[in-house]
mmCIF file of C-alpha atoms in Angstrom:
data_model
loop_
_atom_site.group_PDB
_atom_site.id
_atom_site.type_symbol
_atom_site.label_atom_id
_atom_site.label_comp_id
_atom_site.label_asym_id
_atom_site.label_seq_id
_atom_site.Cartn_x
_atom_site.Cartn_y
_atom_site.Cartn_z
ATOM 1 C CA UNK K 1 110.805 88.103 95.295
ATOM 2 C CA UNK K 2 107.578 90.665 95.423
ATOM 3 C CA UNK K 3 107.709 93.733 93.087
ATOM 4 C CA UNK K 4 107.055 95.705 95.988
ATOM 5 C CA UNK K 5 108.158 94.354 99.583
ATOM 6 C CA UNK K 6 108.150 95.290 103.072
ATOM 7 C CA UNK K 7 110.500 98.184 103.092
ATOM 8 C CA UNK K 8 108.577 99.768 100.352
ATOM 9 C CA UNK K 9 105.338 99.753 102.399
ATOM 10 C CA UNK K 10 107.129 100.580 105.596
ATOM 11 C CA UNK K 11 108.376 104.086 104.018
ATOM 12 C CA UNK K 12 104.627 105.286 104.436
ATOM 13 C CA UNK K 13 104.670 104.636 108.316
ATOM 14 C CA UNK K 14 104.379 107.848 110.291
ATOM 15 C CA UNK K 15 107.845 108.469 111.297
ATOM 16 C CA UNK K 16 108.533 108.250 107.578
ATOM 17 C CA UNK K 17 105.959 110.040 105.659
ATOM 18 C CA UNK K 18 107.206 113.610 106.949
ATOM 19 C CA UNK K 19 111.004 113.039 106.559
ATOM 20 C CA UNK K 20 113.395 113.931 103.602
ATOM 21 C CA UNK K 21 116.231 112.101 104.956
ATOM 22 C CA UNK K 22 118.366 110.569 101.917
ATOM 23 C CA UNK K 23 117.882 106.925 102.875
ATOM 24 C CA UNK K 24 113.808 107.681 102.630
ATOM 25 C CA UNK K 25 114.501 109.612 99.516
ATOM 26 C CA UNK K 26 116.393 106.577 98.110
ATOM 27 C CA UNK K 27 113.479 104.084 98.717
ATOM 28 C CA UNK K 28 110.866 106.703 97.585
ATOM 29 C CA UNK K 29 112.960 106.875 94.148
ATOM 30 C CA UNK K 30 113.025 103.424 93.698
ATOM 31 C CA UNK K 31 109.305 103.102 93.943
ATOM 32 C CA UNK K 32 108.740 105.653 91.615
ATOM 33 C CA UNK K 33 111.412 103.750 88.963
ATOM 34 C CA UNK K 34 109.031 100.580 89.228
ATOM 35 C CA UNK K 35 105.894 102.433 88.981
ATOM 36 C CA UNK K 36 107.526 104.077 85.795
ATOM 37 C CA UNK K 37 108.088 100.330 84.590
ATOM 38 C CA UNK K 38 104.285 99.503 84.955
ATOM 39 C CA UNK K 39 103.428 102.894 83.285
ATOM 40 C CA UNK K 40 105.966 101.623 80.235
ATOM 41 C CA UNK K 41 103.675 98.243 79.941
ATOM 42 C CA UNK K 42 100.112 99.569 80.375
ATOM 43 C CA UNK K 43 100.258 103.047 78.783
ATOM 44 C CA UNK K 44 99.262 102.020 75.077
ATOM 45 C CA UNK K 45 96.405 99.890 76.302
ATOM 46 C CA UNK K 46 95.435 102.930 78.530
ATOM 47 C CA UNK K 47 95.719 105.002 75.639
ATOM 48 C CA UNK K 48 93.179 102.916 73.492
ATOM 49 C CA UNK K 49 90.324 103.155 76.534
ATOM 50 C CA UNK K 50 90.960 106.692 76.239
ATOM 51 C CA UNK K 51 92.482 107.495 79.443
ATOM 52 C CA UNK K 52 96.183 109.291 79.199
ATOM 53 C CA UNK K 53 98.970 110.208 81.978
ATOM 54 C CA UNK K 54 100.006 113.551 82.978
ATOM 55 C CA UNK K 55 101.408 114.876 79.806
ATOM 56 C CA UNK K 56 104.496 116.270 81.624
ATOM 57 C CA UNK K 57 107.060 113.264 82.001
ATOM 58 C CA UNK K 58 108.111 114.565 85.326
ATOM 59 C CA UNK K 59 104.660 114.465 86.711
ATOM 60 C CA UNK K 60 103.637 110.531 85.808
ATOM 61 C CA UNK K 61 104.358 109.992 89.137
ATOM 62 C CA UNK K 62 103.275 111.601 92.296
ATOM 63 C CA UNK K 63 105.470 114.006 94.292
ATOM 64 C CA UNK K 64 108.239 112.001 96.260
ATOM 65 C CA UNK K 65 109.083 115.250 98.673
ATOM 66 C CA UNK K 66 106.989 116.369 101.649
ATOM 67 C CA UNK K 67 105.957 120.014 100.713
ATOM 68 C CA UNK K 68 102.626 122.045 100.749
ATOM 69 C CA UNK K 69 101.119 120.437 98.026
ATOM 70 C CA UNK K 70 100.879 117.154 100.070
ATOM 71 C CA UNK K 71 100.578 118.566 103.375
ATOM 72 C CA UNK K 72 104.108 117.869 104.152
ATOM 73 C CA UNK K 73 103.421 114.053 103.960
ATOM 74 C CA UNK K 74 104.229 111.523 101.588
ATOM 75 C CA UNK K 75 101.838 108.702 102.472
ATOM 76 C CA UNK K 76 101.366 107.265 99.233
ATOM 77 C CA UNK K 77 103.017 107.269 95.911
ATOM 78 C CA UNK K 78 101.277 106.600 92.370
ATOM 79 C CA UNK K 79 100.514 106.992 88.884
ATOM 80 C CA UNK K 80 97.349 108.304 87.403
ATOM 81 C CA UNK K 81 95.608 108.156 83.958
ATOM 82 C CA UNK K 82 92.319 110.512 83.011
ATOM 83 C CA UNK K 83 91.568 112.778 80.504
ATOM 84 C CA UNK K 84 93.366 113.590 77.519
ATOM 85 C CA UNK K 85 95.800 116.656 78.077
ATOM 86 C CA UNK K 86 93.380 118.612 75.115
ATOM 87 C CA UNK K 87 90.231 118.102 77.287
ATOM 88 C CA UNK K 88 92.309 119.402 80.209
ATOM 89 C CA UNK K 89 94.001 122.063 78.366
ATOM 90 C CA UNK K 90 90.664 123.475 76.994
ATOM 91 C CA UNK K 91 89.109 124.239 80.588
ATOM 92 C CA UNK K 92 92.673 125.742 81.502
ATOM 93 C CA UNK K 93 92.247 128.522 78.415
ATOM 94 C CA UNK K 94 91.609 131.088 80.660
ATOM 95 C CA UNK K 95 93.183 130.460 84.171
ATOM 96 C CA UNK K 96 96.538 131.997 85.377
ATOM 97 C CA UNK K 97 99.096 129.202 84.393
ATOM 98 C CA UNK K 98 101.032 129.897 87.563
ATOM 99 C CA UNK K 99 98.151 128.568 89.564
ATOM 100 C CA UNK K 100 96.618 126.048 87.025
ATOM 101 C CA UNK K 101 93.344 125.589 88.533
ATOM 102 C CA UNK K 102 92.224 122.890 86.404
ATOM 103 C CA UNK K 103 95.333 121.023 86.253
ATOM 104 C CA UNK K 104 95.489 116.920 86.036
ATOM 105 C CA UNK K 105 94.862 116.421 89.492
ATOM 106 C CA UNK K 106 91.578 118.480 89.070
ATOM 107 C CA UNK K 107 89.931 115.699 87.158
ATOM 108 C CA UNK K 108 88.684 112.401 87.796
ATOM 109 C CA UNK K 109 91.779 110.020 87.261
ATOM 110 C CA UNK K 110 92.157 106.428 87.449
ATOM 111 C CA UNK K 111 95.139 105.617 90.089
ATOM 112 C CA UNK K 112 97.711 102.891 91.232
ATOM 113 C CA UNK K 113 99.446 103.482 94.102
ATOM 114 C CA UNK K 114 101.590 102.208 96.992
ATOM 115 C CA UNK K 115 100.673 102.921 100.633
ATOM 116 C CA UNK K 116 101.835 101.785 103.981
ATOM 117 C CA UNK K 117 99.096 99.021 103.954
ATOM 118 C CA UNK K 118 99.409 97.512 100.556
ATOM 119 C CA UNK K 119 98.685 98.702 96.904
ATOM 120 C CA UNK K 120 95.140 100.909 96.044
ATOM 121 C CA UNK K 121 93.519 100.966 92.523
ATOM 122 C CA UNK K 122 90.721 102.854 91.316
ATOM 123 C CA UNK K 123 89.456 106.564 90.903
ATOM 124 C CA UNK K 124 90.250 109.256 92.511
ATOM 125 C CA UNK K 125 87.712 111.752 92.218
ATOM 126 C CA UNK K 126 88.660 114.809 94.029
ATOM 127 C CA UNK K 127 91.118 116.932 95.315
ATOM 128 C CA UNK K 128 89.649 119.409 98.145
ATOM 129 C CA UNK K 129 89.398 122.461 96.278
ATOM 130 C CA UNK K 130 88.637 123.354 92.643
ATOM 131 C CA UNK K 131 87.749 119.738 91.411
ATOM 132 C CA UNK K 132 86.058 119.792 87.937
ATOM 133 C CA UNK K 133 84.188 116.453 87.896
ATOM 134 C CA UNK K 134 82.898 116.974 91.490
ATOM 135 C CA UNK K 135 81.167 120.209 90.529
ATOM 136 C CA UNK K 136 79.588 118.502 87.509
ATOM 137 C CA UNK K 137 78.319 115.737 89.469
ATOM 138 C CA UNK K 138 76.797 117.841 92.358
ATOM 139 C CA UNK K 139 75.235 120.238 89.890
ATOM 140 C CA UNK K 140 73.455 117.390 88.086
ATOM 141 C CA UNK K 141 72.188 115.637 91.450
ATOM 142 C CA UNK K 142 71.371 119.271 92.537
ATOM 143 C CA UNK K 143 69.339 120.016 89.534
ATOM 144 C CA UNK K 144 67.588 116.350 89.783
ATOM 145 C CA UNK K 145 68.638 115.579 86.360
ATOM 146 C CA UNK K 146 67.198 111.951 85.713
ATOM 147 C CA UNK K 147 69.162 110.729 82.840
ATOM 148 C CA UNK K 148 72.410 111.380 85.219
ATOM 149 C CA UNK K 149 70.837 109.634 88.017
ATOM 150 C CA UNK K 150 69.565 106.690 86.227
ATOM 151 C CA UNK K 151 73.157 106.413 84.574
ATOM 152 C CA UNK K 152 74.694 106.727 87.689
ATOM 153 C CA UNK K 153 72.578 104.143 89.645
ATOM 154 C CA UNK K 154 73.194 101.715 86.704
ATOM 155 C CA UNK K 155 76.948 101.956 86.593
ATOM 156 C CA UNK K 156 77.006 101.341 90.376
ATOM 157 C CA UNK K 157 75.042 97.979 89.649
ATOM 158 C CA UNK K 158 78.256 96.700 87.771
ATOM 159 C CA UNK K 159 80.483 97.462 90.030
ATOM 160 C CA UNK K 160 78.908 95.666 93.568
ATOM 161 C CA UNK K 161 80.711 92.654 94.623
ATOM 162 C CA UNK K 162 84.089 93.780 93.820
ATOM 163 C CA UNK K 163 85.244 95.207 96.898
ATOM 164 C CA UNK K 164 84.963 98.766 96.148
ATOM 165 C CA UNK K 165 84.827 101.231 98.954
ATOM 166 C CA UNK K 166 84.399 104.959 98.364
ATOM 167 C CA UNK K 167 86.302 107.368 100.813
ATOM 168 C CA UNK K 168 85.987 110.818 101.706
ATOM 169 C CA UNK K 169 88.495 112.671 103.989
ATOM 170 C CA UNK K 170 89.140 116.044 105.329
ATOM 171 C CA UNK K 171 92.260 118.107 103.908
ATOM 172 C CA UNK K 172 92.777 119.080 108.101
ATOM 173 C CA UNK K 173 92.006 122.465 107.612
ATOM 174 C CA UNK K 174 88.320 122.531 107.950
ATOM 175 C CA UNK K 175 86.661 123.488 111.229
ATOM 176 C CA UNK K 176 83.421 121.817 110.622
ATOM 177 C CA UNK K 177 84.963 118.417 112.578
ATOM 178 C CA UNK K 178 84.272 116.205 109.889
ATOM 179 C CA UNK K 179 87.043 113.146 109.638
ATOM 180 C CA UNK K 180 86.220 110.796 107.200
ATOM 181 C CA UNK K 181 83.182 108.589 106.267
ATOM 182 C CA UNK K 182 83.541 105.470 103.886
ATOM 183 C CA UNK K 183 80.626 103.631 101.307
ATOM 184 C CA UNK K 184 81.363 100.266 100.638
ATOM 185 C CA UNK K 185 79.135 99.088 97.669
ATOM 186 C CA UNK K 186 79.284 95.296 99.132
ATOM 187 C CA UNK K 187 77.956 96.088 102.638
ATOM 188 C CA UNK K 188 74.471 98.234 101.718
ATOM 189 C CA UNK K 189 71.238 96.158 101.128
ATOM 190 C CA UNK K 190 68.517 97.691 98.798
ATOM 191 C CA UNK K 191 68.790 100.073 96.372
ATOM 192 C CA UNK K 192 72.649 101.149 96.491
ATOM 193 C CA UNK K 193 72.816 103.437 93.809
ATOM 194 C CA UNK K 194 69.920 105.666 95.698
ATOM 195 C CA UNK K 195 71.950 105.158 99.141
ATOM 196 C CA UNK K 196 75.052 106.173 97.327
ATOM 197 C CA UNK K 197 73.644 109.118 96.212
ATOM 198 C CA UNK K 198 72.401 110.390 99.512
ATOM 199 C CA UNK K 199 75.582 109.804 100.844
ATOM 200 C CA UNK K 200 77.814 111.168 98.362
ATOM 201 C CA UNK K 201 75.641 114.666 98.814
ATOM 202 C CA UNK K 202 76.052 114.709 102.315
ATOM 203 C CA UNK K 203 79.667 114.093 102.585
ATOM 204 C CA UNK K 204 81.607 115.054 99.383
ATOM 205 C CA UNK K 205 82.315 118.768 99.327
ATOM 206 C CA UNK K 206 84.792 121.473 98.696
ATOM 207 C CA UNK K 207 87.699 120.928 101.508
ATOM 208 C CA UNK K 208 87.588 116.967 101.227
ATOM 209 C CA UNK K 209 89.587 114.568 99.269
ATOM 210 C CA UNK K 210 87.105 111.874 97.418
ATOM 211 C CA UNK K 211 88.305 108.689 96.042
ATOM 212 C CA UNK K 212 86.777 105.262 94.985
ATOM 213 C CA UNK K 213 89.382 102.260 95.779
ATOM 214 C CA UNK K 214 89.883 98.810 95.759
ATOM 215 C CA UNK K 215 92.535 97.884 98.466
ATOM 216 C CA UNK K 216 95.245 95.013 97.973
ATOM 217 C CA UNK K 217 96.872 94.184 101.251
ATOM 218 C CA UNK K 218 100.511 94.147 100.897
ATOM 219 C CA UNK K 219 100.726 90.171 101.286
ATOM 220 C CA UNK K 220 98.424 89.419 98.453
ATOM 221 C CA UNK K 221 99.320 87.369 95.680
ATOM 222 C CA UNK K 222 97.359 89.038 93.057
ATOM 223 C CA UNK K 223 99.675 92.086 93.401
ATOM 224 C CA UNK K 224 103.061 90.275 94.243
ATOM 225 C CA UNK K 225 104.573 90.160 90.604
ATOM 226 C CA UNK K 226 104.432 93.185 87.970
ATOM 227 C CA UNK K 227 102.099 91.085 86.165
ATOM 228 C CA UNK K 228 99.693 90.235 88.567
ATOM 229 C CA UNK K 229 99.583 93.994 89.526
ATOM 230 C CA UNK K 230 99.132 95.216 85.785
ATOM 231 C CA UNK K 231 96.238 92.508 85.436
ATOM 232 C CA UNK K 232 94.848 93.725 88.589
ATOM 233 C CA UNK K 233 94.508 97.055 87.396
ATOM 234 C CA UNK K 234 92.932 96.059 83.920
ATOM 235 C CA UNK K 235 90.417 94.522 85.622
ATOM 236 C CA UNK K 236 89.571 97.450 88.262
ATOM 237 C CA UNK K 237 89.792 99.761 85.146
ATOM 238 C CA UNK K 238 87.437 97.827 83.344
ATOM 239 C CA UNK K 239 84.668 97.189 85.869
ATOM 240 C CA UNK K 240 84.966 101.139 86.771
ATOM 241 C CA UNK K 241 84.999 102.705 83.476
ATOM 242 C CA UNK K 242 81.236 102.939 82.624
ATOM 243 C CA UNK K 243 80.801 105.037 85.887
ATOM 244 C CA UNK K 244 84.070 106.862 85.400
ATOM 245 C CA UNK K 245 82.273 107.949 82.229
ATOM 246 C CA UNK K 246 79.221 108.886 84.147
ATOM 247 C CA UNK K 247 80.886 111.010 86.670
ATOM 248 C CA UNK K 248 83.129 112.812 84.086
ATOM 249 C CA UNK K 249 82.286 116.529 83.379
ATOM 250 C CA UNK K 250 80.758 116.370 79.942
#
């Protein structure tokens, strides 16, 4: 039996994502419990790579209830690993603690999530507002920092051929007509790094979600078992870690 099955994926169908009925809540809770099992297995190894879960145990897994923070829709459930809590707190020392301007979700994170079409793994780069590493990347690109651009292009060369796609989507509140845009690193000819930078500068901005993920369909036997999911995640992390390090605020 698959670790995540048909009923798990279908809980993210359009008629379910805004629901908070008891049967929907139970399936979301079951998905959370299995993601926590994955976390138990991988957390120590992730820590060894300098990647850490949310410091609060109640936030290891993303929100299960439709609310203002997810725009009233639970269209995925996942776990993330990013900077050490002390690093995040150092940026948060002068912030309003009720607002938590520079919270965990405001930083680059490695993510595993379950969604309607399957399982996604990779880097979640930015939420619509106040993302630290988005600001850092644009600052470095806007000032034409040659060292940063060289490191970014070199890191991108190392991820070509593995099916990674960078996606940018609107938060639905913008009036500029933008919906979404994506950049497939395997489908670009020529200087992939320079073309990505051009695309990123044009499309990534405040008011948009931004992520670099590899998608596994719900029928992909590589993610059929918990062992398979964990093995694939460590492959993804190892392939993307250099790029992650480049695009993290220093």
